[in-house]
Structure formats: structure tokens, C-alpha cells
Short mmCIF file of C-alpha atoms in Angstrom, two decimals:
data_model
loop_
_atom_site.label_atom_id
_atom_site.label_comp_id
_atom_site.label_asym_id
_atom_site.label_seq_id
_atom_site.Cartn_x
_atom_site.Cartn_y
_atom_site.Cartn_z
CA UNK A 16 116.32 61.21 98.15
CA UNK A 17 114.23 59.99 95.20
CA UNK A 18 114.93 61.60 92.03
CA UNK A 19 112.14 62.14 89.38
CA UNK A 20 113.31 63.11 85.85
CA UNK A 21 110.79 65.87 84.50
CA UNK A 22 111.26 66.50 80.73
CA UNK A 23 113.38 69.46 80.74
CA UNK A 24 115.39 68.98 83.82
CA UNK A 25 115.37 66.98 87.01
CA UNK A 26 112.84 67.62 89.75
CA UNK A 27 114.01 66.51 93.41
CA UNK A 28 111.76 65.19 95.66
CA UNK A 29 112.86 64.78 99.41
CA UNK A 30 110.72 62.45 101.34
CA UNK A 31 111.21 64.34 104.55
CA UNK A 32 110.22 67.63 103.64
CA UNK A 33 109.00 68.09 99.95
CA UNK A 34 105.36 67.13 100.54
CA UNK A 35 104.95 69.47 103.49
CA UNK A 36 106.71 72.27 101.84
CA UNK A 37 104.59 72.07 98.76
CA UNK A 38 101.51 71.56 100.66
CA UNK A 39 102.35 75.06 102.71
CA UNK A 40 103.40 76.86 99.52
CA UNK A 41 100.13 75.92 97.64
CA UNK A 42 97.88 76.39 100.69
CA UNK A 43 99.41 80.13 101.29
CA UNK A 44 98.59 81.05 98.01
CA UNK A 45 95.22 79.39 98.15
CA UNK A 46 94.08 81.02 101.35
CA UNK A 47 95.52 84.27 100.63
CA UNK A 48 93.42 84.50 97.08
CA UNK A 49 90.38 83.34 99.23
CA UNK A 50 90.59 86.37 101.70
CA UNK A 51 91.25 88.72 98.75
CA UNK A 52 88.12 87.61 96.85
CA UNK A 53 86.08 87.54 99.58
CA UNK A 54 86.98 90.99 100.49
CA UNK A 55 88.78 89.96 103.92
CA UNK A 56 91.89 91.48 102.45
CA UNK A 57 92.22 94.46 99.95
CA UNK A 58 95.14 92.72 98.24
CA UNK A 59 98.10 90.21 99.04
CA UNK A 60 101.64 88.92 98.73
CA UNK A 61 102.30 85.22 98.79
CA UNK A 62 105.98 84.83 99.57
CA UNK A 63 106.18 81.13 99.46
CA UNK A 64 107.78 80.06 96.13
CA UNK A 65 105.96 78.56 93.43
CA UNK A 66 106.44 77.88 89.76
CA UNK A 67 103.73 77.65 86.79
CA UNK A 68 105.11 74.62 85.10
CA UNK A 69 103.34 71.91 87.04
CA UNK A 70 100.97 70.35 84.71
CA UNK A 71 97.57 68.10 86.11
CA UNK A 72 99.70 64.96 86.03
CA UNK A 73 103.24 65.75 86.28
CA UNK A 74 105.73 67.67 88.32
CA UNK A 75 108.15 69.80 86.33
CA UNK A 76 111.47 71.13 87.27
CA UNK A 77 110.60 71.67 90.86
CA UNK A 78 106.92 72.71 90.46
CA UNK A 79 105.03 69.90 92.36
CA UNK A 80 101.56 71.89 92.52
CA UNK A 81 100.73 74.73 90.13
CA UNK A 82 99.61 76.90 93.17
CA UNK A 83 98.02 79.94 90.83
CA UNK A 84 96.23 77.50 89.13
CA UNK A 85 94.77 75.91 92.11
CA UNK A 86 93.69 79.02 93.42
CA UNK A 87 92.05 79.88 90.33
CA UNK A 88 90.09 76.94 90.02
CA UNK A 89 88.91 77.15 93.76
CA UNK A 90 87.60 80.43 93.25
CA UNK A 91 85.65 79.96 90.13
CA UNK A 92 84.27 76.39 91.66
CA UNK A 93 83.63 77.87 94.69
CA UNK A 94 81.36 80.94 93.14
CA UNK A 95 83.76 83.21 94.84
CA UNK A 96 85.13 84.82 91.27
CA UNK A 97 83.27 84.85 88.04
CA UNK A 98 86.20 86.27 85.92
CA UNK A 99 89.94 85.51 86.93
CA UNK A 100 92.71 87.14 85.10
CA UNK A 101 96.20 85.52 85.54
CA UNK A 102 99.14 87.52 84.50
CA UNK A 103 102.25 85.45 84.24
CA UNK A 104 105.32 87.41 83.83
CA UNK A 105 108.04 84.97 84.77
CA UNK A 106 110.57 84.28 82.01
CA UNK A 107 109.54 80.91 81.29
CA UNK A 108 106.21 80.14 79.68
CA UNK A 109 103.44 79.04 82.25
CA UNK A 110 102.82 75.49 80.52
CA UNK A 111 100.88 74.48 83.50
CA UNK A 112 98.32 77.59 83.59
CA UNK A 113 97.82 77.46 80.06
CA UNK A 114 96.80 73.54 80.32
CA UNK A 115 94.88 74.05 83.01
CA UNK A 116 92.40 76.67 81.85
CA UNK A 117 92.88 76.32 77.71
CA UNK A 118 89.18 75.57 77.70
CA UNK A 119 87.88 77.80 80.51
CA UNK A 120 86.11 81.17 79.85
CA UNK A 121 85.86 82.06 83.18
CA UNK A 122 90.08 82.25 83.51
CA UNK A 123 91.89 84.80 81.07
CA UNK A 124 95.72 83.91 81.04
CA UNK A 125 98.28 86.13 79.78
CA UNK A 126 101.56 84.93 79.40
CA UNK A 127 104.64 87.16 78.59
CA UNK A 128 107.79 85.10 78.30
CA UNK A 129 110.98 84.33 76.27
CA UNK A 130 110.23 82.01 73.65
CA UNK A 131 113.26 82.16 71.15
CA UNK A 132 111.34 80.52 68.14
CA UNK A 133 110.50 77.54 70.58
CA UNK A 134 114.14 76.75 71.72
CA UNK A 135 113.77 78.27 75.13
CA UNK A 136 112.45 76.43 78.26
CA UNK A 137 109.77 75.11 78.28
CA UNK A 138 109.39 75.29 74.58
CA UNK A 139 105.69 76.40 74.82
CA UNK A 140 103.72 79.51 74.46
CA UNK A 141 103.27 79.92 70.97
CA UNK A 142 101.13 82.84 69.89
CA UNK A 143 98.37 80.67 67.88
CA UNK A 144 97.74 78.86 71.29
CA UNK A 145 94.85 81.13 72.02
CA UNK A 146 92.37 78.45 73.87
CA UNK A 147 89.93 75.98 72.70
CA UNK A 148 86.13 75.42 72.75
CA UNK A 149 84.64 77.92 74.94
CA UNK A 150 87.96 79.06 76.06
CA UNK A 151 88.71 80.51 72.72
CA UNK A 152 90.53 83.76 73.04
CA UNK A 153 90.92 83.60 76.89
CA UNK A 154 94.68 82.29 76.92
CA UNK A 155 96.89 84.94 75.18
CA UNK A 156 100.87 84.31 74.57
CA UNK A 157 103.39 87.38 74.15
CA UNK A 158 106.27 85.15 73.14
CA UNK A 159 109.71 87.30 72.85
CA UNK A 160 112.52 85.80 70.55
CA UNK A 161 115.75 87.23 69.14
CA UNK A 162 117.09 87.55 72.37
CA UNK A 163 120.43 86.60 70.93
CA UNK A 164 120.20 89.65 68.88
CA UNK A 165 118.52 92.48 70.64
CA UNK A 166 118.42 93.48 74.14
CA UNK A 167 114.70 92.94 76.51
CA UNK A 168 113.98 95.18 79.23
CA UNK A 169 111.37 97.73 80.27
CA UNK A 170 110.85 99.26 76.85
CA UNK A 171 109.42 95.57 75.53
CA UNK A 172 107.75 95.05 78.67
CA UNK A 173 105.92 98.22 78.95
CA UNK A 174 104.95 98.21 75.04
CA UNK A 175 103.55 94.81 75.45
CA UNK A 176 101.72 96.00 78.83
CA UNK A 177 100.26 98.95 77.07
CA UNK A 178 99.00 97.47 73.90
CA UNK A 179 98.10 94.00 74.97
CA UNK A 180 97.89 93.23 78.45
CA UNK A 181 95.98 96.19 79.86
CA UNK A 182 93.37 96.78 77.13
CA UNK A 183 92.72 93.03 77.03
CA UNK A 184 92.55 92.90 80.97
CA UNK A 185 90.17 96.11 81.14
CA UNK A 186 87.89 94.57 78.48
CA UNK A 187 87.86 91.14 80.28
CA UNK A 188 86.70 93.06 83.45
CA UNK A 189 88.05 90.40 85.99
CA UNK A 190 86.75 90.01 89.80
CA UNK A 191 90.18 89.44 90.87
CA UNK A 192 93.88 89.58 89.60
CA UNK A 193 96.32 87.11 90.00
CA UNK A 194 99.87 87.58 89.30
CA UNK A 195 102.19 84.52 88.65
CA UNK A 196 105.25 86.82 89.55
CA UNK A 197 108.51 85.37 88.25
CA UNK A 198 111.41 88.07 88.68
CA UNK A 199 114.15 85.97 86.41
CA UNK A 200 113.52 88.43 83.56
CA UNK A 201 115.79 90.73 85.85
CA UNK A 202 119.50 91.28 85.37
CA UNK A 203 121.63 88.57 86.78
CA UNK A 204 119.33 86.07 85.17
CA UNK A 205 118.95 85.02 81.55
CA UNK A 206 120.32 88.20 79.52
CA UNK A 207 116.81 90.04 80.20
CA UNK A 208 117.13 93.54 81.94
CA UNK A 209 113.74 94.18 83.25
CA UNK A 210 113.71 96.51 86.24
CA UNK A 211 111.97 96.43 89.55
CA UNK A 212 110.02 99.61 89.01
CA UNK A 213 108.78 98.20 85.72
CA UNK A 214 107.25 95.09 87.61
CA UNK A 215 105.75 97.54 90.47
CA UNK A 216 104.60 99.72 87.58
CA UNK A 217 102.48 96.95 86.17
CA UNK A 218 101.25 95.65 89.51
CA UNK A 219 100.13 99.30 90.15
CA UNK A 220 98.12 99.44 86.96
CA UNK A 221 96.46 95.82 87.58
CA UNK A 222 95.47 96.93 91.10
CA UNK A 223 93.01 99.50 89.27
CA UNK A 224 91.12 96.72 87.77
CA UNK A 225 88.71 94.51 90.16
CA UNK A 226 88.24 97.25 92.56
CA UNK A 227 92.00 96.59 93.68
CA UNK A 228 91.63 92.92 94.27
CA UNK A 229 95.00 91.69 93.61
CA UNK A 230 97.09 89.00 94.71
CA UNK A 231 100.87 88.45 93.70
CA UNK A 232 102.50 84.71 94.09
CA UNK A 233 106.05 84.61 94.02
CA UNK A 234 107.53 81.91 91.49
CA UNK A 235 110.90 82.57 89.51
CA UNK A 236 114.02 84.60 90.39
CA UNK A 237 117.26 83.12 91.48
CA UNK A 238 119.44 86.13 92.08
CA UNK A 239 118.70 87.52 95.52
CA UNK A 240 119.59 91.29 95.03
CA UNK A 241 117.42 91.84 91.94
CA UNK A 242 114.60 89.46 93.62
CA UNK A 243 114.40 91.18 96.96
CA UNK A 244 114.49 94.78 95.08
CA UNK A 245 111.41 93.48 92.69
CA UNK A 246 109.70 92.09 95.93
CA UNK A 247 110.02 95.21 97.79
CA UNK A 248 108.65 97.47 95.14
CA UNK A 249 105.63 95.25 94.14
CA UNK A 250 104.74 95.38 97.65
CA UNK A 251 105.04 98.98 98.23
CA UNK A 252 102.80 99.12 95.01
CA UNK A 253 100.05 97.16 96.60
CA UNK A 254 100.46 99.34 99.81
CA UNK A 255 99.26 101.96 97.85
CA UNK A 256 102.85 103.95 96.92
CA UNK A 257 102.70 105.59 93.56
CA UNK A 258 105.06 104.15 90.94
CA UNK A 259 106.23 107.58 89.54
CA UNK A 260 110.01 107.17 88.56
CA UNK A 261 110.79 104.69 85.85
CA UNK A 262 114.45 104.89 84.63
CA UNK A 263 114.89 107.45 81.73
CA UNK A 264 115.94 104.53 79.14
CA UNK A 265 112.84 102.82 80.13
CA UNK A 266 110.72 105.74 78.88
CA UNK A 267 112.81 106.94 75.82
CA UNK A 268 113.82 103.96 74.05
CA UNK A 269 111.29 102.20 71.79
CA UNK A 270 110.91 98.43 71.72
CA UNK A 271 113.35 96.22 69.95
CA UNK A 272 111.94 94.88 66.41
CA UNK A 273 111.52 91.59 67.54
CA UNK A 274 109.30 92.36 70.39
CA UNK A 275 107.28 94.72 68.07
CA UNK A 276 106.82 92.08 65.39
CA UNK A 277 105.94 89.49 68.58
CA UNK A 278 103.10 91.81 69.87
CA UNK A 279 101.94 92.55 66.46
CA UNK A 280 101.35 88.91 65.69
CA UNK A 281 99.57 88.45 69.17
CA UNK A 282 97.25 91.41 68.37
CA UNK A 283 96.66 90.10 64.91
CA UNK A 284 95.12 86.70 66.31
CA UNK A 285 93.09 88.08 69.31
CA UNK A 286 91.83 91.29 67.50
CA UNK A 287 88.66 89.16 66.67
CA UNK A 288 88.21 89.06 70.61
CA UNK A 289 89.21 92.30 71.63
CA UNK A 290 89.51 96.05 70.46
CA UNK A 291 93.28 97.04 70.04
CA UNK A 292 92.32 100.08 67.75
CA UNK A 293 93.70 102.81 69.80
CA UNK A 294 96.81 100.92 69.98
CA UNK A 295 97.88 100.09 66.85
CA UNK A 296 100.11 102.80 65.86
CA UNK A 297 101.76 102.89 69.31
CA UNK A 298 103.39 99.49 69.52
CA UNK A 299 106.74 100.34 68.16
CA UNK A 300 107.03 103.59 70.05
CA UNK A 301 108.72 104.47 73.31
CA UNK A 302 106.30 105.27 76.34
CA UNK A 303 107.38 109.00 75.93
CA UNK A 304 106.58 109.20 72.22
CA UNK A 305 103.04 107.07 72.68
CA UNK A 306 102.28 109.70 75.27
CA UNK A 307 103.28 112.46 73.37
CA UNK A 308 100.99 110.94 70.23
CA UNK A 309 98.24 110.38 72.63
CA UNK A 310 98.16 114.20 73.90
CA UNK A 311 98.61 115.39 70.03
CA UNK A 312 95.52 113.22 69.01
CA UNK A 313 93.48 114.46 72.24
CA UNK A 314 94.41 118.09 71.18
CA UNK A 315 93.08 117.63 67.92
CA UNK A 316 90.00 116.24 69.05
CA UNK A 317 89.51 119.24 71.43
CA UNK A 318 90.34 121.56 68.66
CA UNK A 319 87.53 119.95 66.18
CA UNK A 320 85.17 119.83 69.22
CA UNK A 321 86.10 123.60 69.82
CA UNK A 322 85.16 124.29 66.32
CA UNK A 323 82.21 122.70 65.80
CA UNK A 324 80.86 124.55 68.96
CA UNK A 325 81.44 128.15 67.41
CA UNK A 326 78.61 130.36 66.74
CA UNK A 327 77.20 129.42 63.14
CA UNK A 328 77.89 132.95 62.11
CA UNK A 329 81.46 132.93 63.05
CA UNK A 330 81.77 129.56 62.02
CA UNK A 331 80.50 130.62 58.40
CA UNK A 332 82.61 133.61 58.54
CA UNK A 333 85.77 131.62 58.98
CA UNK A 334 84.76 129.18 56.18
CA UNK A 335 84.18 132.25 53.72
CA UNK A 336 87.92 133.13 54.98
CA UNK A 337 89.47 130.19 54.24
CA UNK A 338 87.07 128.61 51.60
CA UNK A 339 89.41 129.79 48.71
CA UNK A 340 92.75 128.49 50.03
CA UNK A 341 91.16 125.25 50.97
CA UNK A 342 89.76 125.16 47.54
CA UNK A 343 93.20 125.81 45.91
CA UNK A 344 94.74 122.94 47.93
CA UNK A 345 92.09 120.28 47.32
CA UNK A 346 92.93 117.70 45.34
CA UNK A 347 90.46 116.29 42.42
#
């Protein structure tokens, strides 16, 4: 064996099989992404493990090729896709994906990851890293900190998805969606407790974009029980099974204050590129309360619309009856 020391850990290269295994993994992602983009497949799940840390000139932590980056570069260079959305929900920041497309307006990269104020591997993914040149606004980081003081799980991920990932993705209007699907934010890993149902729900929602052209590339995840659960649930979502049952705690608990701060900071940085207005008052709410507030707002708009459509005589009569009371309560 030959050993290469990456910046934050050992990358092991075996002369007998590493090259072939890495090429097979990269090739499988590339082929599936191409078939989805060309319409030969509706969607796909690439089970050959990959990681988002490999950079242009350096292997890192067992990552020899950045498979999702290779696929996205190929699709845009061959004009198979004009706009590629990459969502990386691996616990660790996808530094290689960020580097690969930092100046590219044709590929939108959204990372949601553990950051802990820059102390968590790979210590990249600050929210101000928004892209450069023509790629400004096409690199979005949602870095979560405070994991030693607060629990992270579905409420935090669903808030980020509801308020940032989904609205930005819809405005970007991608031709294809590539998910760098690390499942090491699940229980049994590094203190996060995102459920398989949450990942499947996000898959389901992202599958509504790009006319359903979506490919998932398996990345991190080392607890075989949680990993198999997540893979199964996301594949079921790709097959069209509706994810209707998230755990009650996931729906009723509000995101922790650290996550709310991270989402607010992300929105502040990117609001010059995207519209977030409908979601600004929802960040700190649970899914249940956010849906409730949405319904209340819809009911209010419906009532006002109904009032404006009343017959003029009826409207004038109502104003005459209620006018004195309204004037009495009116502030000068």
C-alpha cells in the first residue's frame, strides 16, 4: 500500500484496486446522470460510494474523484443541461463541489452542513462564500453551529429546506437535480439526528423540479442501520411513493436558535439574488406552526377578496354600519 496524507486525515491508496474502484464509482454516477438528463431514465440512485471532498488537484479523506462534480461538468459542457442544481446534505461541507463551481453561473451548489464556527471538518463552508465573478449567488452555504449546546435534527433541516433550499431551487429553475447524499447526519454518527423520513421528504420535494429529472449519488454514512433506512426511503420516494408521515416531533418542534441564526444569515447574504419575503417570518417556526400561519394568511386574503367582490350597495351598507366603530378605534 502507498499512503498519502490528506490535509485532515489519511487517504489510503491501494495499487491493486483503488484506481479501478474509483473509476467505476465515478463512471456510474456520470452514466446515470447522463441518462437522466437525456430522458432515458426518469430518475436514478447511484449506490457506488463517493464523497464531495476531492478537489481539482488533491485527493482528500478517501475521495479520489468528485463524482457529482464530474457529472455536472459533463452535463453542462456537452449542453445536456443548461442549469444544474446540486444539493449536498452530507454532514461535512462539500469543499470540492464549492471549488469546482465557484465561478459558474450554470451550476447552483447548495450545501447544508455542520460547521461549528469553522472547527468541524473540513473547516470550509462559511456563509459569505457566495461564489465569484459570474458565479456570484450560485454558491449557497447553510452552516450549522452550536451542536455542543443544541440538538440538530429534522426541525432544523426542514426549516432550512422550507426557507432557503426550496425557494432558491424553484427560482433557479434547474434542468436536472443532483443530490450529493451523505447520510452521516443521522443518528449513530456525529450527534445529529435527522431521520430517513426527512431525507425522503426532501427528495420528494426536489423531485418536483426539473420535470422530475433527479439523481441521488450516495456519499457519506457509516452506520449501516441508518444508512440502509435512508437509502430505502429515498429510493421509495424516487419510485413515486408519497412520504406522508414524518415523526410528530419533527413537525411540532421549532428549530433551535443556532439553526435559526444560520438560516437568517444565509438569507441576509443571498436576498440580493433571490426572493425570500414569504419565508422571513417562518424561520423560527415549527412545520406545524408555519403551515398554520400560511393558512391564516390565505384565509385573510380570501376574506378580503370576498369583501371586495361584494355588491357596492352591500359594501356601502356594511361601511355605514361599521364606520362609527372604526372611527372610534382609529388612531390619529
